[in-house]
Short mmCIF file of C-alpha atoms and ligand atoms in Angstrom, two decimals:
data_model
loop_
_atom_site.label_atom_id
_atom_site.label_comp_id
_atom_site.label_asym_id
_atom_site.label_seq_id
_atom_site.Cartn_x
_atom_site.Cartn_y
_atom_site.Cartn_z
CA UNK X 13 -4.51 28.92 9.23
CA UNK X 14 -6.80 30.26 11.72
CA UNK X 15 -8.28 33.13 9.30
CA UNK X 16 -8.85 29.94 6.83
CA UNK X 17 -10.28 27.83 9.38
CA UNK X 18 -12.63 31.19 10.66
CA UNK X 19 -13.26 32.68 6.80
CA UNK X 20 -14.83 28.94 6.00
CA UNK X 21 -16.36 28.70 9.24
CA UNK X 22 -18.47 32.47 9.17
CA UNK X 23 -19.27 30.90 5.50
CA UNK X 24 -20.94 27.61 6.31
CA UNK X 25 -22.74 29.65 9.67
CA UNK X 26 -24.13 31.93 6.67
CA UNK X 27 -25.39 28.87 5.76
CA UNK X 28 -26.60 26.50 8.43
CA UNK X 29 -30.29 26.13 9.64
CA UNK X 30 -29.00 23.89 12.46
CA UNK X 31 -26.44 23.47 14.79
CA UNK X 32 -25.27 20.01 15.11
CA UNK X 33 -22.86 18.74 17.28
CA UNK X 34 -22.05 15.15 15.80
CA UNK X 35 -19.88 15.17 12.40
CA UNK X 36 -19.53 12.39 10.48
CA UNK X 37 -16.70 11.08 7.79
CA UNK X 38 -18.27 9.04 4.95
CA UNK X 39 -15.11 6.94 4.24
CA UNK X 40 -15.47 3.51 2.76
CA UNK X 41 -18.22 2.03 4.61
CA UNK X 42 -20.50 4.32 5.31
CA UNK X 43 -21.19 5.25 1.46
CA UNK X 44 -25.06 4.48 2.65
CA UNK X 45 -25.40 6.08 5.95
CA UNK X 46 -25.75 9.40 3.34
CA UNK X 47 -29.30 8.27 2.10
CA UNK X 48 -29.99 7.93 5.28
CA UNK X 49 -29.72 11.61 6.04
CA UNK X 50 -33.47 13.43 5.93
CA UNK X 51 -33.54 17.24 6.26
CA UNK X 52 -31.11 17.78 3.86
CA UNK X 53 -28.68 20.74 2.64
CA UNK X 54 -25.93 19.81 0.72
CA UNK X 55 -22.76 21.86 0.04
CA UNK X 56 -20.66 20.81 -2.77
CA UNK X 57 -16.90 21.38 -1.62
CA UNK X 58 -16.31 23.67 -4.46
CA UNK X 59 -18.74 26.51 -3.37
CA UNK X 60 -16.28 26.21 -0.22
CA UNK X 61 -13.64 28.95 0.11
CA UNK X 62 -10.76 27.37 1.13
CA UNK X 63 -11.78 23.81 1.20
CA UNK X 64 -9.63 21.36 -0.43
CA UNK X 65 -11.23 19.55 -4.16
CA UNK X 66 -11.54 15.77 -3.83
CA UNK X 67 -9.83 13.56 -6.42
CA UNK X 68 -10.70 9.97 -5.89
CA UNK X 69 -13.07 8.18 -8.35
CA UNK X 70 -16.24 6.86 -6.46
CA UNK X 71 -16.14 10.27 -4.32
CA UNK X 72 -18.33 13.11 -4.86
CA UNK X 73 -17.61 15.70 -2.33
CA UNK X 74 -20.11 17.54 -0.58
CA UNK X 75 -20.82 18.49 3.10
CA UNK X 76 -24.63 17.58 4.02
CA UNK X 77 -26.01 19.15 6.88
CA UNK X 78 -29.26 17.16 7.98
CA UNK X 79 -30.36 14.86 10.56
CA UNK X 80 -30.31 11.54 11.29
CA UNK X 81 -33.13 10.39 13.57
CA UNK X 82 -33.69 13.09 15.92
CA UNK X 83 -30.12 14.40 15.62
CA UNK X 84 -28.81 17.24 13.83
CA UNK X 85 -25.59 16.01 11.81
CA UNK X 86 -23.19 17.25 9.62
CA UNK X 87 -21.84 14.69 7.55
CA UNK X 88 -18.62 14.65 4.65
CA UNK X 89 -18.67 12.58 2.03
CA UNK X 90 -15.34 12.78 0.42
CA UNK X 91 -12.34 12.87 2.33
CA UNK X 92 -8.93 13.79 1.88
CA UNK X 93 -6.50 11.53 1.44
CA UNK X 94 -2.10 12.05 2.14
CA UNK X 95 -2.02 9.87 -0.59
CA UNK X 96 -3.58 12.14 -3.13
CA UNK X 97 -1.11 15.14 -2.30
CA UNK X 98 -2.63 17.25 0.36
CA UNK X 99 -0.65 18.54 2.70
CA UNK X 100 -1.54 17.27 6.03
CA UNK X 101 -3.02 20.86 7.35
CA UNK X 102 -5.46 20.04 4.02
CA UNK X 103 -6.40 16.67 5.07
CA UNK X 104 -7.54 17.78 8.50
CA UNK X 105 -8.71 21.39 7.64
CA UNK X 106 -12.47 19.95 7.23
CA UNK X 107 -12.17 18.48 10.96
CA UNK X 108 -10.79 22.10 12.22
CA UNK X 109 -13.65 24.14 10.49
CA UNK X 110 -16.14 21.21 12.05
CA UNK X 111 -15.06 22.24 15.24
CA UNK X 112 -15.19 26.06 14.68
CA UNK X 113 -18.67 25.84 13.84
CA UNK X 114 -19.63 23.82 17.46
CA UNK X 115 -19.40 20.27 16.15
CA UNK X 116 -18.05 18.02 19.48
CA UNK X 117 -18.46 14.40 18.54
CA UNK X 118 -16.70 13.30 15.62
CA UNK X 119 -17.70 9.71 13.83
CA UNK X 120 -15.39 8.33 11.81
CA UNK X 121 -15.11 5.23 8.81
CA UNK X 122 -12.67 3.40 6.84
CA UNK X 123 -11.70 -0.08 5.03
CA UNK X 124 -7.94 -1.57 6.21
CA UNK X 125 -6.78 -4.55 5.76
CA UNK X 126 -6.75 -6.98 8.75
CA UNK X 127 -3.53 -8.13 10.31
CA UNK X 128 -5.10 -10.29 13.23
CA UNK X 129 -5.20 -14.12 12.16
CA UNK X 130 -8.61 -13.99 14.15
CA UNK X 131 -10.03 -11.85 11.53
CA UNK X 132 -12.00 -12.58 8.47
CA UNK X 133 -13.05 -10.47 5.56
CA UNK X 134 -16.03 -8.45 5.69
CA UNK X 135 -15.59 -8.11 9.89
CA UNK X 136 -16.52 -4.71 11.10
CA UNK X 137 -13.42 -3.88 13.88
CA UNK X 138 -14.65 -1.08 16.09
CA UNK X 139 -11.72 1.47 16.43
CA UNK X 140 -10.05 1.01 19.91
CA UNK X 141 -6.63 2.69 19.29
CA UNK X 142 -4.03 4.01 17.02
CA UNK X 143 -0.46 3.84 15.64
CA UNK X 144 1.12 6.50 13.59
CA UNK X 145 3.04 6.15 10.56
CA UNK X 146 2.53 8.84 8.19
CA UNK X 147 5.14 10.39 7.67
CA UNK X 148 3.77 13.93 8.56
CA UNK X 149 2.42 14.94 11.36
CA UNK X 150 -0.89 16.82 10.98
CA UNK X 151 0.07 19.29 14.17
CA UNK X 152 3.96 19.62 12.93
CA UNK X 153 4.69 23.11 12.66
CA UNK X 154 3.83 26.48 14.71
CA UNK X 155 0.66 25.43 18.40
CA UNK X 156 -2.70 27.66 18.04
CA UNK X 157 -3.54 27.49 21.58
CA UNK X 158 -6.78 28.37 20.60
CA UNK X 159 -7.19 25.74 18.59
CA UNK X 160 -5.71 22.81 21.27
CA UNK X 161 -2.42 22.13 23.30
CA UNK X 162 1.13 22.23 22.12
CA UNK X 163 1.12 18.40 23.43
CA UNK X 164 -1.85 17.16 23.18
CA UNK X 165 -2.62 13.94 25.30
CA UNK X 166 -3.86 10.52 23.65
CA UNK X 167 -4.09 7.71 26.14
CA UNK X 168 -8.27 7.11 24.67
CA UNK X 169 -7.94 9.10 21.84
CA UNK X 170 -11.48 6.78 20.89
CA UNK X 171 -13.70 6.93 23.84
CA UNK X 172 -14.32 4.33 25.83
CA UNK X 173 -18.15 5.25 26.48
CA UNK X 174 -19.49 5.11 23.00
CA UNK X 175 -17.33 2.30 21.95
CA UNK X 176 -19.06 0.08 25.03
CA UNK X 177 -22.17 1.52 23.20
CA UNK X 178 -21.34 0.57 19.94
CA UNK X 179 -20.70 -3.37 21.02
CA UNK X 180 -24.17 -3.20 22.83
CA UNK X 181 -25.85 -2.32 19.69
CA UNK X 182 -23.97 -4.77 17.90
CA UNK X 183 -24.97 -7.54 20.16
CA UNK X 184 -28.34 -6.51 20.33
CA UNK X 185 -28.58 -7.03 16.70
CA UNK X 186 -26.59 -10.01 16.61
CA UNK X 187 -23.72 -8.09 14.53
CA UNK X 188 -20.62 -9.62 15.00
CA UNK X 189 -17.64 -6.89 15.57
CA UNK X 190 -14.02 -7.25 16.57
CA UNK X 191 -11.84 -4.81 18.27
CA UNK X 192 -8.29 -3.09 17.47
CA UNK X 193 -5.71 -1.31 16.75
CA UNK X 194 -5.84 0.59 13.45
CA UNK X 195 -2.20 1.20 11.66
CA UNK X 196 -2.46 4.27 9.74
CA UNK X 197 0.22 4.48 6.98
CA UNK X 198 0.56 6.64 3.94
CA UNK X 199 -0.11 4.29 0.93
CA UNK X 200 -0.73 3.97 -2.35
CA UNK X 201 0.30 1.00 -2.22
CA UNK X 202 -1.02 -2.15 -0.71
CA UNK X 203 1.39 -3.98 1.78
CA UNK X 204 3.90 -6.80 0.79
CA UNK X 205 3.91 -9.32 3.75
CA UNK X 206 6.94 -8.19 5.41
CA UNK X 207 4.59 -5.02 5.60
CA UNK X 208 1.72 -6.36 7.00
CA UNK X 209 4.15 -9.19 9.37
CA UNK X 210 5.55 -5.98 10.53
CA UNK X 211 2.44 -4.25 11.38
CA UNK X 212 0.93 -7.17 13.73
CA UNK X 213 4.83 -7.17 15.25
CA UNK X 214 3.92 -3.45 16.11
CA UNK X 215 1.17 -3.97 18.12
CA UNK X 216 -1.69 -3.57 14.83
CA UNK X 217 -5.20 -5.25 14.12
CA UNK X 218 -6.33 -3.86 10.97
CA UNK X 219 -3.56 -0.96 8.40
CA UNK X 220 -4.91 1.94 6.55
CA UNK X 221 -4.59 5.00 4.44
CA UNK X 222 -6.99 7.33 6.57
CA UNK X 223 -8.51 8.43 9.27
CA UNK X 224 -5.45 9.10 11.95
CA UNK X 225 -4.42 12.69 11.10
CA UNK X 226 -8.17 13.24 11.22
CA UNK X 227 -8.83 11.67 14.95
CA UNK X 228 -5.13 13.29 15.83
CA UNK X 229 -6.86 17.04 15.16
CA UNK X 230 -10.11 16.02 16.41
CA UNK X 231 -8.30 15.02 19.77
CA UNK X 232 -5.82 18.06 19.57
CA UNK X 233 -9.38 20.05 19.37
CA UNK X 234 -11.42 18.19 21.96
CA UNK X 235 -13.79 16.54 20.31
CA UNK X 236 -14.76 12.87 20.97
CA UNK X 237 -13.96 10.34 18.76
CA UNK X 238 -15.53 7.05 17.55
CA UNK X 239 -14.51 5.01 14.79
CA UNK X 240 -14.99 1.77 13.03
CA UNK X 241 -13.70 -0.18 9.77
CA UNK X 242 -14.46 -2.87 7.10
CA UNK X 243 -11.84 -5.29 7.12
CA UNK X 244 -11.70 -5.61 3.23
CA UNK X 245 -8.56 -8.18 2.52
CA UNK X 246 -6.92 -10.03 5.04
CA UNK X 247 -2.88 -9.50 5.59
CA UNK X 248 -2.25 -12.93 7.49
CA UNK X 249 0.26 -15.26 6.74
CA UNK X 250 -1.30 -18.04 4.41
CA UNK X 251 -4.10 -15.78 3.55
CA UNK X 252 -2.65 -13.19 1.53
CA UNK X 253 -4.20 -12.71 -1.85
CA UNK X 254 -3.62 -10.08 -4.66
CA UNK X 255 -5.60 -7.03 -3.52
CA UNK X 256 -7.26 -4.38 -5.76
CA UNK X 257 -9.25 -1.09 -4.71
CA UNK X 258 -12.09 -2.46 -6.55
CA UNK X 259 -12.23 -5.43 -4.18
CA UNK X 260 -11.80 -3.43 -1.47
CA UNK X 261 -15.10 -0.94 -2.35
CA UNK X 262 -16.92 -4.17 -3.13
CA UNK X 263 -16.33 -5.71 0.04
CA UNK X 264 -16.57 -2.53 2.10
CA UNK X 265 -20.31 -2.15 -0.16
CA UNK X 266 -21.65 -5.76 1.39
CA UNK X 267 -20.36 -5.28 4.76
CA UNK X 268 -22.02 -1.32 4.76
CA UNK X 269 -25.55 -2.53 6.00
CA UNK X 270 -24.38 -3.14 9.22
CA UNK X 271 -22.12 -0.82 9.87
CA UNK X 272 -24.85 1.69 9.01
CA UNK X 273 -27.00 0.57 11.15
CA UNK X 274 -24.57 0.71 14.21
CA UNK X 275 -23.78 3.79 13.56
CA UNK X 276 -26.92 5.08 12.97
CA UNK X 277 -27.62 3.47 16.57
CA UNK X 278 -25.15 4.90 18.28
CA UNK X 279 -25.61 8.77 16.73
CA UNK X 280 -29.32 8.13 18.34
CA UNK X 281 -28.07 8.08 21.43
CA UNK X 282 -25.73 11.03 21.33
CA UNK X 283 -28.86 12.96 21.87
N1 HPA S 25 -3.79 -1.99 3.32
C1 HPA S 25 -3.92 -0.66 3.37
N2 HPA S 25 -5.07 -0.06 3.19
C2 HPA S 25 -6.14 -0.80 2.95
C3 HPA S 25 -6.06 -2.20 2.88
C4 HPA S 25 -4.81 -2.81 3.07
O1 HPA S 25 -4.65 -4.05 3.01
N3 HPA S 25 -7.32 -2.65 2.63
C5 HPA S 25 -8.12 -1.57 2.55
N4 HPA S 25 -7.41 -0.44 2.75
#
């Protein structure tokens, strides 16, 4: 893994004109944010060694290195999903070769369905904490010390500092955000309400497909972590309706404005 991680890493450095330090995941949500992105040099993941292809429909997958504002990004759009079939060591390989190449602040999107009766659809829910319930664990198997600790500590696995940020530029632009507890669980398929009873029981706001294994390395590697996500369908008691992926990109596409924009706000001030 570590030749992998440092073959693709020497390969991108061939590449770069920059150096930036923020990376971003384009998951549902942050579609947009891309066109955003001036300065550009795009990478399709096929010219890649060693990067994983993307599947999903909607996805084309390319790493774009430009800037944002004043900041020099590196952003993904395409990610990996368990569900697809990648091992776990594939879904978080892009995160691992982020870091090799000096990347420290990771940003992070996603749609999940909300499991907080307070919620409605279309809320943006800024990222405050975690469970785990895929079942693999992206760091199972043989510790790279250089790569992170054998044990690696999560008590604010999303940091504290830029989510405080993140609710000041929401408030500034009178963007109304929740906060909570994103379930992370392996899909395909939607939850039945015992599911989604069970995941409020637990301690959960919002339940996804994503984004966990990818904080989990980030954290294992050091980086800093903020995320956020569209709630797209609403798994409440009374309020449960037939769900469809198409419903949840649509959704995800209104609420992406804003979400942009904090984002874009809050990468600003990373500088
Ligand atoms: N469950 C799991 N993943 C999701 C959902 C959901 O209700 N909505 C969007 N992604």
């Amino acid at each position: 893994m570590l030749q992998k991680i440092n073959e693709t890493a020497a390969y991108l450095r061939s590449r770069m004109t920059t150096q930036p330090r923020v990376g971003i995941i384009l998951g549902t949500g942050l579609g947009n944010l891309a066109t955003r992105i001036t300065d550009r040099m795009e990478i399709p993941y096929g010219e890649i060694p060693n990067f994983p292809i993307s599947t999903v429909e909607g996805h084309s997958g390319k790493l774009i290195f430009g800037k944002l504002g004043d900041v020099d990004i590196l952003a993904m759009q395409g990610r990996f999903h368990f569900y697809e079939g990648y091992e776990m060591k594939q879904v978080t390989f892009p995160v691992r070769v982020m870091k090799a190449i000096g990347i420290d602040t990771l940003f992070v999107s996603n749609a999940s369905g909300g499991v907080n009766p307070d919620y409605e659809i279309g809320d943006l829910m800024i990222i405050t904490d975690h469970i785990n319930l895929f079942p693999e664990h992206p760091l199972r198997g043989k510790n790279y010390n250089e790569l992170g600790p054998r044990f690696p500590e999560m008590s604010a696995a999303y940091d504290h500092k830029l989510i405080e940020q993140a609710k000041e530029i929401a408030a500034k632009n009178n963007i109304r955000v929740v906060e909570g507890v994103y379930v992370g669980t392996q899909g395909p398929t939607f939850e039945t309400p015992a599911e989604y009873h069970y995941f409020r029981a637990i301690g959960g706001d919002a339940v996804g497909m994503s984004t966990v294994p990818e904080v989990i390395v980030a954290r294992h590697a050091g980086m800093r972590v903020f995320g956020m996500s569209i709630i797209t369908d609403l798994g409440v008691p009374g309020k449960i309706v037939e769900v469809s992926h198409e419903e949840v990109q649509e959704i995800g596409n209104r609420a992406q404005p804003l979400m942009t924009l904090i984002m874009t706000e809050l990468i600003k001030k990373t500088n």
